[in-house]
Tab-separated table of C-alpha atoms and ligand atoms in Angstrom:
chain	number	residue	atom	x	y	z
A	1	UNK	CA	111.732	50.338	123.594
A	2	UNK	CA	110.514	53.785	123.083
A	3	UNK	CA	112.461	56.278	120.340
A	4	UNK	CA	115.447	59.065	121.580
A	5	UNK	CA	114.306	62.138	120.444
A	6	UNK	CA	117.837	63.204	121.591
A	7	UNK	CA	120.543	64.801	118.483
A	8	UNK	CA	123.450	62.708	117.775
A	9	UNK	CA	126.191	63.680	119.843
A	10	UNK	CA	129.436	64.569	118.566
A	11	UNK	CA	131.029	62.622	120.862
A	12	UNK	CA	129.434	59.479	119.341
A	13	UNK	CA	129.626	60.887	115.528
A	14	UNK	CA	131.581	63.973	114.645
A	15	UNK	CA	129.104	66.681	113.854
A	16	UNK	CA	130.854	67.136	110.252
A	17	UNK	CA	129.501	63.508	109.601
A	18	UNK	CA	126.478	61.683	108.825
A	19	UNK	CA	122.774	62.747	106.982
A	20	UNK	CA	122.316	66.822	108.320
A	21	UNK	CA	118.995	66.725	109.612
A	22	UNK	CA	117.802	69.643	111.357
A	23	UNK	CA	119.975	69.551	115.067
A	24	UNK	CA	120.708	66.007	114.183
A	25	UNK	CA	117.699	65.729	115.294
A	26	UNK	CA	115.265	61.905	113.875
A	27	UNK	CA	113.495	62.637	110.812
A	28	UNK	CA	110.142	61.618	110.984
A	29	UNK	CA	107.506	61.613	108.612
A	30	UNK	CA	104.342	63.221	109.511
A	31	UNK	CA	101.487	60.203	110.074
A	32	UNK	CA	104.632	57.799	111.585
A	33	UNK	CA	102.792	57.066	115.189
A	34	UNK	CA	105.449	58.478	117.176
A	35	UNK	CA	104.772	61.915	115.735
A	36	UNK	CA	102.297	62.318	118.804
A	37	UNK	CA	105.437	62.071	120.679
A	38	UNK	CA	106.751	64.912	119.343
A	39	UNK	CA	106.491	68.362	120.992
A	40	UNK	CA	108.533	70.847	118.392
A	41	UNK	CA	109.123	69.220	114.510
A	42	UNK	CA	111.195	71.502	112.135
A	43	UNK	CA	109.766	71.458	108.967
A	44	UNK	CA	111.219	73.180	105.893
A	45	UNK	CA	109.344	75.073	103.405
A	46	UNK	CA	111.479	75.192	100.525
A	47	UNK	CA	109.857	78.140	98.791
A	48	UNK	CA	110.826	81.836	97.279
A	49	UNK	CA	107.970	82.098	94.652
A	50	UNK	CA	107.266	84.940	97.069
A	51	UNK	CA	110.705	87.081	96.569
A	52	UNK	CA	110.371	90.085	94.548
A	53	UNK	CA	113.674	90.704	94.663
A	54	UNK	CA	116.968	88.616	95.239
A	55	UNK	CA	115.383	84.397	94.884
A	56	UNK	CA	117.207	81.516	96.388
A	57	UNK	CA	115.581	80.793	99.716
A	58	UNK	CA	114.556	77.532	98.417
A	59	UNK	CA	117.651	76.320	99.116
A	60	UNK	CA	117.300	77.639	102.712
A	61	UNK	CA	116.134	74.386	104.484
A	62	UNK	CA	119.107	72.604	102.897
A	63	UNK	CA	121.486	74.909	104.170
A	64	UNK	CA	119.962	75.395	107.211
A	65	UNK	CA	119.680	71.528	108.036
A	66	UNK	CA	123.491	71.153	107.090
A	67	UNK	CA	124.729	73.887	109.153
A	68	UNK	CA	123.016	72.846	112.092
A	69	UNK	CA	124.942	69.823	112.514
A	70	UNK	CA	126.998	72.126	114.017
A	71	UNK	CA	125.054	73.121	116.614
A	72	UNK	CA	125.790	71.384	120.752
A	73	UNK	CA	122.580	70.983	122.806
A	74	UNK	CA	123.097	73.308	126.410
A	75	UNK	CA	122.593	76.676	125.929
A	76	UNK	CA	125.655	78.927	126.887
A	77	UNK	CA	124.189	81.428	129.317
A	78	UNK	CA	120.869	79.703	130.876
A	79	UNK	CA	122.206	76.298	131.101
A	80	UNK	CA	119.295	75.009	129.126
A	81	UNK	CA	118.908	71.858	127.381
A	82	UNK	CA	116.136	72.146	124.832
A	83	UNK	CA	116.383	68.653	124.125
A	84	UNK	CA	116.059	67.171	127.074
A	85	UNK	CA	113.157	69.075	127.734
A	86	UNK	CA	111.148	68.360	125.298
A	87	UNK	CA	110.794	66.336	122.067
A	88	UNK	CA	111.876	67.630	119.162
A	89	UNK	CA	112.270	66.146	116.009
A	90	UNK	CA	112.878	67.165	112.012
A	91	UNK	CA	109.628	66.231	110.055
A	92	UNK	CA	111.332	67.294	106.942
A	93	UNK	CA	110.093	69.379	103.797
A	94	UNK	CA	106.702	70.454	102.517
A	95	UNK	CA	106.482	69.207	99.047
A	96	UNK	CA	105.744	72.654	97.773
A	97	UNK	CA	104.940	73.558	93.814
A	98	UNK	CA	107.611	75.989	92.715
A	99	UNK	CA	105.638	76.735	89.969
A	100	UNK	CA	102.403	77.923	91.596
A	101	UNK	CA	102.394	80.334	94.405
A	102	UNK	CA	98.500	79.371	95.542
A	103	UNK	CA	98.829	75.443	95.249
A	104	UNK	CA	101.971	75.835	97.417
A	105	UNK	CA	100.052	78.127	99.667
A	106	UNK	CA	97.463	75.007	99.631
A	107	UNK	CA	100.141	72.490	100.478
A	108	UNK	CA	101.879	74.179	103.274
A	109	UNK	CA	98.602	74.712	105.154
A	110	UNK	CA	97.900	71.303	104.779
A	111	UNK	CA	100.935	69.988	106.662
A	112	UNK	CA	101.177	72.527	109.071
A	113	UNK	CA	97.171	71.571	109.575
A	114	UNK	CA	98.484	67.325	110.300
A	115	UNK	CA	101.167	68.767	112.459
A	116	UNK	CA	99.234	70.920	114.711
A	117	UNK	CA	96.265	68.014	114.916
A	118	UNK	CA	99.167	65.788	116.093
A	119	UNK	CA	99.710	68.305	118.842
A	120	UNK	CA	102.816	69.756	117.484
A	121	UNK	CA	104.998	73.389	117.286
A	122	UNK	CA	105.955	74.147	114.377
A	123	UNK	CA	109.365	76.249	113.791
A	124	UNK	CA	110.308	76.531	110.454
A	125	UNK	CA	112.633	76.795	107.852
A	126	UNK	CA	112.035	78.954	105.308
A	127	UNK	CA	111.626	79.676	102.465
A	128	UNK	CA	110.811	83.784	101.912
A	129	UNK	CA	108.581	85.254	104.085
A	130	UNK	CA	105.395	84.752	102.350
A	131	UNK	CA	105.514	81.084	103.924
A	132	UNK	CA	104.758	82.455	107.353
A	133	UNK	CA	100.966	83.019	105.778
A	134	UNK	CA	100.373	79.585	104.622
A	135	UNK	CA	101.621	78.439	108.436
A	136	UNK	CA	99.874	80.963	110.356
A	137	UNK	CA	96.572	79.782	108.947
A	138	UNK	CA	97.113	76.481	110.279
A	139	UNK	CA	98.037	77.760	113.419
A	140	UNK	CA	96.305	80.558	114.107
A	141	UNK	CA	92.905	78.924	113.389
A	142	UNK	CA	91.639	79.224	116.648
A	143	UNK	CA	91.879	82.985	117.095
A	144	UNK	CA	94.103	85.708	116.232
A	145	UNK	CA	97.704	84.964	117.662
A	146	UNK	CA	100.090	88.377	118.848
A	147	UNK	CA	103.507	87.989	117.054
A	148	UNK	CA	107.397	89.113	117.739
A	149	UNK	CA	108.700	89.691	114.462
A	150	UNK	CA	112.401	90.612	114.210
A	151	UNK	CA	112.628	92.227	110.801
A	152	UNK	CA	114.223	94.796	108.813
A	153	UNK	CA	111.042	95.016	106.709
A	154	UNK	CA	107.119	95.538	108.018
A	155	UNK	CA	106.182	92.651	105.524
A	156	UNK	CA	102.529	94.832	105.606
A	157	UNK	CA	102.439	96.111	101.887
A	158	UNK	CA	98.795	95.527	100.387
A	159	UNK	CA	100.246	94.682	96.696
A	160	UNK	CA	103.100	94.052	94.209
A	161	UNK	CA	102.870	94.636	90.384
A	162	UNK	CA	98.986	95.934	89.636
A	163	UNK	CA	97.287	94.000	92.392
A	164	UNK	CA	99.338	90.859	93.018
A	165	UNK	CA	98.750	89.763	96.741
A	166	UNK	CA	101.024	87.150	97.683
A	167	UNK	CA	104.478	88.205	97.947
A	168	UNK	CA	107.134	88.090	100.928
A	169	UNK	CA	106.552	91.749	101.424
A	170	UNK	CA	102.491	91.071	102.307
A	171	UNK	CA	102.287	88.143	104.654
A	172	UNK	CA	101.637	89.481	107.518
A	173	UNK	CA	98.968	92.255	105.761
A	174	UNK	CA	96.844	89.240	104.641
A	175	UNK	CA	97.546	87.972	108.150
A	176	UNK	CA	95.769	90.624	109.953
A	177	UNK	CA	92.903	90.625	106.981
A	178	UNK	CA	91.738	86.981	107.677
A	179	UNK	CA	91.679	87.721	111.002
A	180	UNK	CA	95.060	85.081	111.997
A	181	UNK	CA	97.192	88.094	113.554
A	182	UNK	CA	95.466	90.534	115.920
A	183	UNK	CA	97.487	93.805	115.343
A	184	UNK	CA	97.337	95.374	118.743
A	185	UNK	CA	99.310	92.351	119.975
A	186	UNK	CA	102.294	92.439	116.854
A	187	UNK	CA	105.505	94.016	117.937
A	188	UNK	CA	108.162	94.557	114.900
A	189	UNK	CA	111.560	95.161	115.702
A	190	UNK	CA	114.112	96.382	113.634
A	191	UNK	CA	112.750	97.780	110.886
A	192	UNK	CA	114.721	100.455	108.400
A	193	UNK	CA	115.518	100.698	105.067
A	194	UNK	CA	114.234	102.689	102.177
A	195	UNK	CA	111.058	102.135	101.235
A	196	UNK	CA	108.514	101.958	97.703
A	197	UNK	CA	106.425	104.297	100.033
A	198	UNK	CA	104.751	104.660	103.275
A	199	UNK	CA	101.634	102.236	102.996
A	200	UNK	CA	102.635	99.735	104.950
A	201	UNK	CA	103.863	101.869	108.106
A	202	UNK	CA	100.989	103.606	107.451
A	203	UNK	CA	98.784	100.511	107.620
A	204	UNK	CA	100.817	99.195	110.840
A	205	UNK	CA	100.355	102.315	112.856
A	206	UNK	CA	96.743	102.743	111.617
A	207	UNK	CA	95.547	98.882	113.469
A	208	UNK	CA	97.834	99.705	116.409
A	209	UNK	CA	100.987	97.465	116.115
A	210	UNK	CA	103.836	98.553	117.598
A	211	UNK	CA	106.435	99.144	115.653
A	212	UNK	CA	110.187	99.394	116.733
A	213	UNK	CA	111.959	100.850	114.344
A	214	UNK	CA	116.093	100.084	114.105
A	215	UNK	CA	117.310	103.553	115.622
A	216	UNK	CA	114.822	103.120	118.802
A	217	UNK	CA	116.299	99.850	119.279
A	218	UNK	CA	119.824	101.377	119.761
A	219	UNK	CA	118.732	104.208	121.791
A	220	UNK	CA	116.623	102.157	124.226
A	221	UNK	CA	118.517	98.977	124.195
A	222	UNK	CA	117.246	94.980	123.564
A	223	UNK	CA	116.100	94.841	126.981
A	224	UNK	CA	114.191	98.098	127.621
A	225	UNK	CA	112.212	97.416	123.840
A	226	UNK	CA	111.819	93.297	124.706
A	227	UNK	CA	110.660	93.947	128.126
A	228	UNK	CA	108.103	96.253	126.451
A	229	UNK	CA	107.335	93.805	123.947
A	230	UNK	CA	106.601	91.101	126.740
A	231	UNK	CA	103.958	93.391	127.869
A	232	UNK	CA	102.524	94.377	124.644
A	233	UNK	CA	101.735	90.572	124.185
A	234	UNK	CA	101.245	89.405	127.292
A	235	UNK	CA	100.814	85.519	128.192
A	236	UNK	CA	98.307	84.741	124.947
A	237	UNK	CA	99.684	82.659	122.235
A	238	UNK	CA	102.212	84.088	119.846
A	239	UNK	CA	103.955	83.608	116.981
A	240	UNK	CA	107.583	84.608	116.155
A	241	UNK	CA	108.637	85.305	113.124
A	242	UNK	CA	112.852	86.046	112.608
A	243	UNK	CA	113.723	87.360	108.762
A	244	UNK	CA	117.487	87.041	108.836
A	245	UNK	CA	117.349	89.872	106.948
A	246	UNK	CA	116.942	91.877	110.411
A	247	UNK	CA	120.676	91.298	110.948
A	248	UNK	CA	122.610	93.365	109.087
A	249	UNK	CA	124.148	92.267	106.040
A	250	UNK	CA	127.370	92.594	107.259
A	251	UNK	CA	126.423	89.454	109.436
A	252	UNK	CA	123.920	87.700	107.009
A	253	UNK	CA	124.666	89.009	103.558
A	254	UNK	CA	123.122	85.963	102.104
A	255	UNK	CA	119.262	87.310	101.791
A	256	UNK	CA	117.385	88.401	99.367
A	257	UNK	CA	116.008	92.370	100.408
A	258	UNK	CA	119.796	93.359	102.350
A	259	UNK	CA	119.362	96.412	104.582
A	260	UNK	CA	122.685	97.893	106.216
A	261	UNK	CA	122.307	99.371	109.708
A	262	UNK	CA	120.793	96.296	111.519
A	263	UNK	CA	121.651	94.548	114.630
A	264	UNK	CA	124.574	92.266	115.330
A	265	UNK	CA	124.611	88.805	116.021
A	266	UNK	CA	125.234	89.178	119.142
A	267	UNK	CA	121.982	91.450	119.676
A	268	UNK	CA	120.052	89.053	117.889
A	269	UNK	CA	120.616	86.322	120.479
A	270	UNK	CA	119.892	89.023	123.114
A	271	UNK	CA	116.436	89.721	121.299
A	272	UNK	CA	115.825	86.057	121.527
A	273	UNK	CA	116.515	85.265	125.054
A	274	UNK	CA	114.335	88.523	125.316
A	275	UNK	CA	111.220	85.671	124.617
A	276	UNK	CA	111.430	83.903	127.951
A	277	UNK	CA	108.758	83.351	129.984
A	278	UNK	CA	106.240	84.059	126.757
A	279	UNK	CA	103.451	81.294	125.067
A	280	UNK	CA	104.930	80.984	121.944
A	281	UNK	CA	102.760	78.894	119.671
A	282	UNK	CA	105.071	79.021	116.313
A	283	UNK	CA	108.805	80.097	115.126
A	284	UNK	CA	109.961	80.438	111.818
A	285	UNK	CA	113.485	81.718	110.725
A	286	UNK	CA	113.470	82.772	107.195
A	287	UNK	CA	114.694	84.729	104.141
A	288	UNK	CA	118.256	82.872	104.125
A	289	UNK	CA	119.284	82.929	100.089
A	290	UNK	CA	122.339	80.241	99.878
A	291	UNK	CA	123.427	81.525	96.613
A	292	UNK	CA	124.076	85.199	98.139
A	293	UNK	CA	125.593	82.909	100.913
A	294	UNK	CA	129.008	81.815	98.955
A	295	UNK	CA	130.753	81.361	102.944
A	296	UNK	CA	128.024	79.886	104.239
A	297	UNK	CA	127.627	82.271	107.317
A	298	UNK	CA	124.296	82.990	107.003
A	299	UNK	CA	122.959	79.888	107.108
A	300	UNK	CA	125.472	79.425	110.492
A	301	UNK	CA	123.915	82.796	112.154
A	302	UNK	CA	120.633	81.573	110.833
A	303	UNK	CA	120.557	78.130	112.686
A	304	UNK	CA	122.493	79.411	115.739
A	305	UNK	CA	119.236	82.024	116.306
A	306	UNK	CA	117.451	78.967	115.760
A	307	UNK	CA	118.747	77.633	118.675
A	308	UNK	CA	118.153	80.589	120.315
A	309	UNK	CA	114.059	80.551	119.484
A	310	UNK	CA	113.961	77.089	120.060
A	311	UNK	CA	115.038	78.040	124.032
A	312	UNK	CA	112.107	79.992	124.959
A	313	UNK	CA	109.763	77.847	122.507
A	314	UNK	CA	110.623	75.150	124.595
A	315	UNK	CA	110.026	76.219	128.328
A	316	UNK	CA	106.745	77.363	126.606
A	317	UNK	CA	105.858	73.768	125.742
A	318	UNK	CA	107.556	72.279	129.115
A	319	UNK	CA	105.474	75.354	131.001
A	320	UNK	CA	102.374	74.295	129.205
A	321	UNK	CA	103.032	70.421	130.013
A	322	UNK	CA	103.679	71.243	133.986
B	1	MN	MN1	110.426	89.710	106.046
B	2	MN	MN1	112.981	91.531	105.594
């Protein structure tokens, strides 16, 4: 008898009960030989070695995985099923080193690498947003993906602190570098806030990424700016990358770099929906800081755009299977 890769339904076991797994989704350990029957495995990076600011997103994947127990399987508006569709299943944590940002860099790669050889999308869990580095490397090994990143922040500074690389404001700068992230195809949306300076607009605008900032969201509208985006990237692989942060903080206060004037929840699922029809290689959902969380509705708006990503991430995979 072959495995359900369906969630638990709360019909069967309320969804307040039982071990949270991400969707209530099987756990399955990467190298179990029905991973290959997996099409999309959450895995969690437990990780903010990279936060300069605010820490606690190592508690993210806990969070995440407990408030998703919450979350029904049809989509409200297209009827979808993501479930049904395809396979997915929760592969669990990377065993990361929270003292050592480059061994943890290391070990993330290094699942991510098993998870794409077993034919697997990845959507994570973060974790700050220097674990979309260690994940793009795995998955961008082929050539450069474009990227949708929904963000109140570039994330393209060169360096923190005399020189120090590796930080959740520089992922995607040392993504472009080694060649995982071609720039012309990276669309940012949302971003605002003060800044330490102007280097890494500067370095977006200078390698031709588009860049969306908040107040030409809310002039042009999510669909106008997505339907743009769609172009920019076109039907080549992407990544998407969602900081929670994007939302504002009167949303998702529970994050680690806050930035008021953001878009609602409600304009975060539009974004979302915005990615249908689009290859989308990856997902990650990140930034969410449980201890700045103290009602726990972060972590809720956090899993329900989860749902949202997986959507469109999986009539990619069913597109790519037909
Ligand atoms: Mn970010
Ligand atoms: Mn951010």
């Amino acid at each position: 008898m072959s495995r359900s890769f369906l969630p638990i339904s709360g019909f069967e076991l309320p969804r307040f009960a039982g071990v949270p797994t991400f969707m209530r989704l099987p756990h399955l350990e990467l190298g179990e030989p029905d991973i290959s029957e997996v099409s999309i495995g959450f895995v969690g990076v437990p990780w903010d070695g990279g936060t300069t600011n605010r820490p606690g997103a190592r508690h993210g994947p806990r969070a995440l995985r407990d408030a998703s127990t919450m979350i029904r399987q049809v989509h409200p508006v297209s009827g979808l099923n993501p479930f049904e569709a395809v396979n997915c299943a929760d592969l669990g944590d990377v065993a990361v080193n929270p003292a050592d940002v480059m061994d943890t860099l290391q070990r993330v790669t290094s699942v991510y690498q098993k998870v794409i050889a077993a034919g697997v999308r990845p959507f994570t869990a973060g974790g700050d947003h220097l674990v979309s580095l260690p994940v793009l490397r795995a998955v961008a090994k082929d050539k450069p993906l474009g990227m949708i990143h929904f963000d109140a922040h570039t994330d393209f500074y060169n360096s923190y602190f005399g020189g120090y690389k590796y930080t959740h404001g520089t992922p995607f700068r040392r993504a472009v570098e080694e060649g995982l992230l071609d720039p012309k195809k990276v669309v940012q949306i949302g971003i605002r806030g003060t800044g330490y300076d102007t280097e890494d607009i500067d370095f977006a605008l200078a390698n031709g990424v588009r860049l969306v900032r908040i107040e030409e969201l809310f002039k042009r509208g999510v669909e106008d700016v997505m339907a743009e985006a769609r172009d920019i990237v076109g039907q080549d692989a992407i990544y998407v990358s969602f900081d929670i942060d994007g939302i504002d903080p009167s949303f998702a206060p529970g994050t680690g770099t806050p930035e008021i004037g953001g878009f609602n929840t409600f304009e975060a699922q539009q974004l979302c929906r915005g990615l249908s029809g689009l290859n989308i290689a990856a997902c990650d959902l990140v930034e969410v800081s449980p201890p700045f969380d103290p009602s726990g509705m972060t972590a809720w708006v956090g899993v329900s755009i989860m749902f949202e990503l997986l959507c469109p991430l999986a009539e990619s995979v069913a597109a790519s299977n037909s």
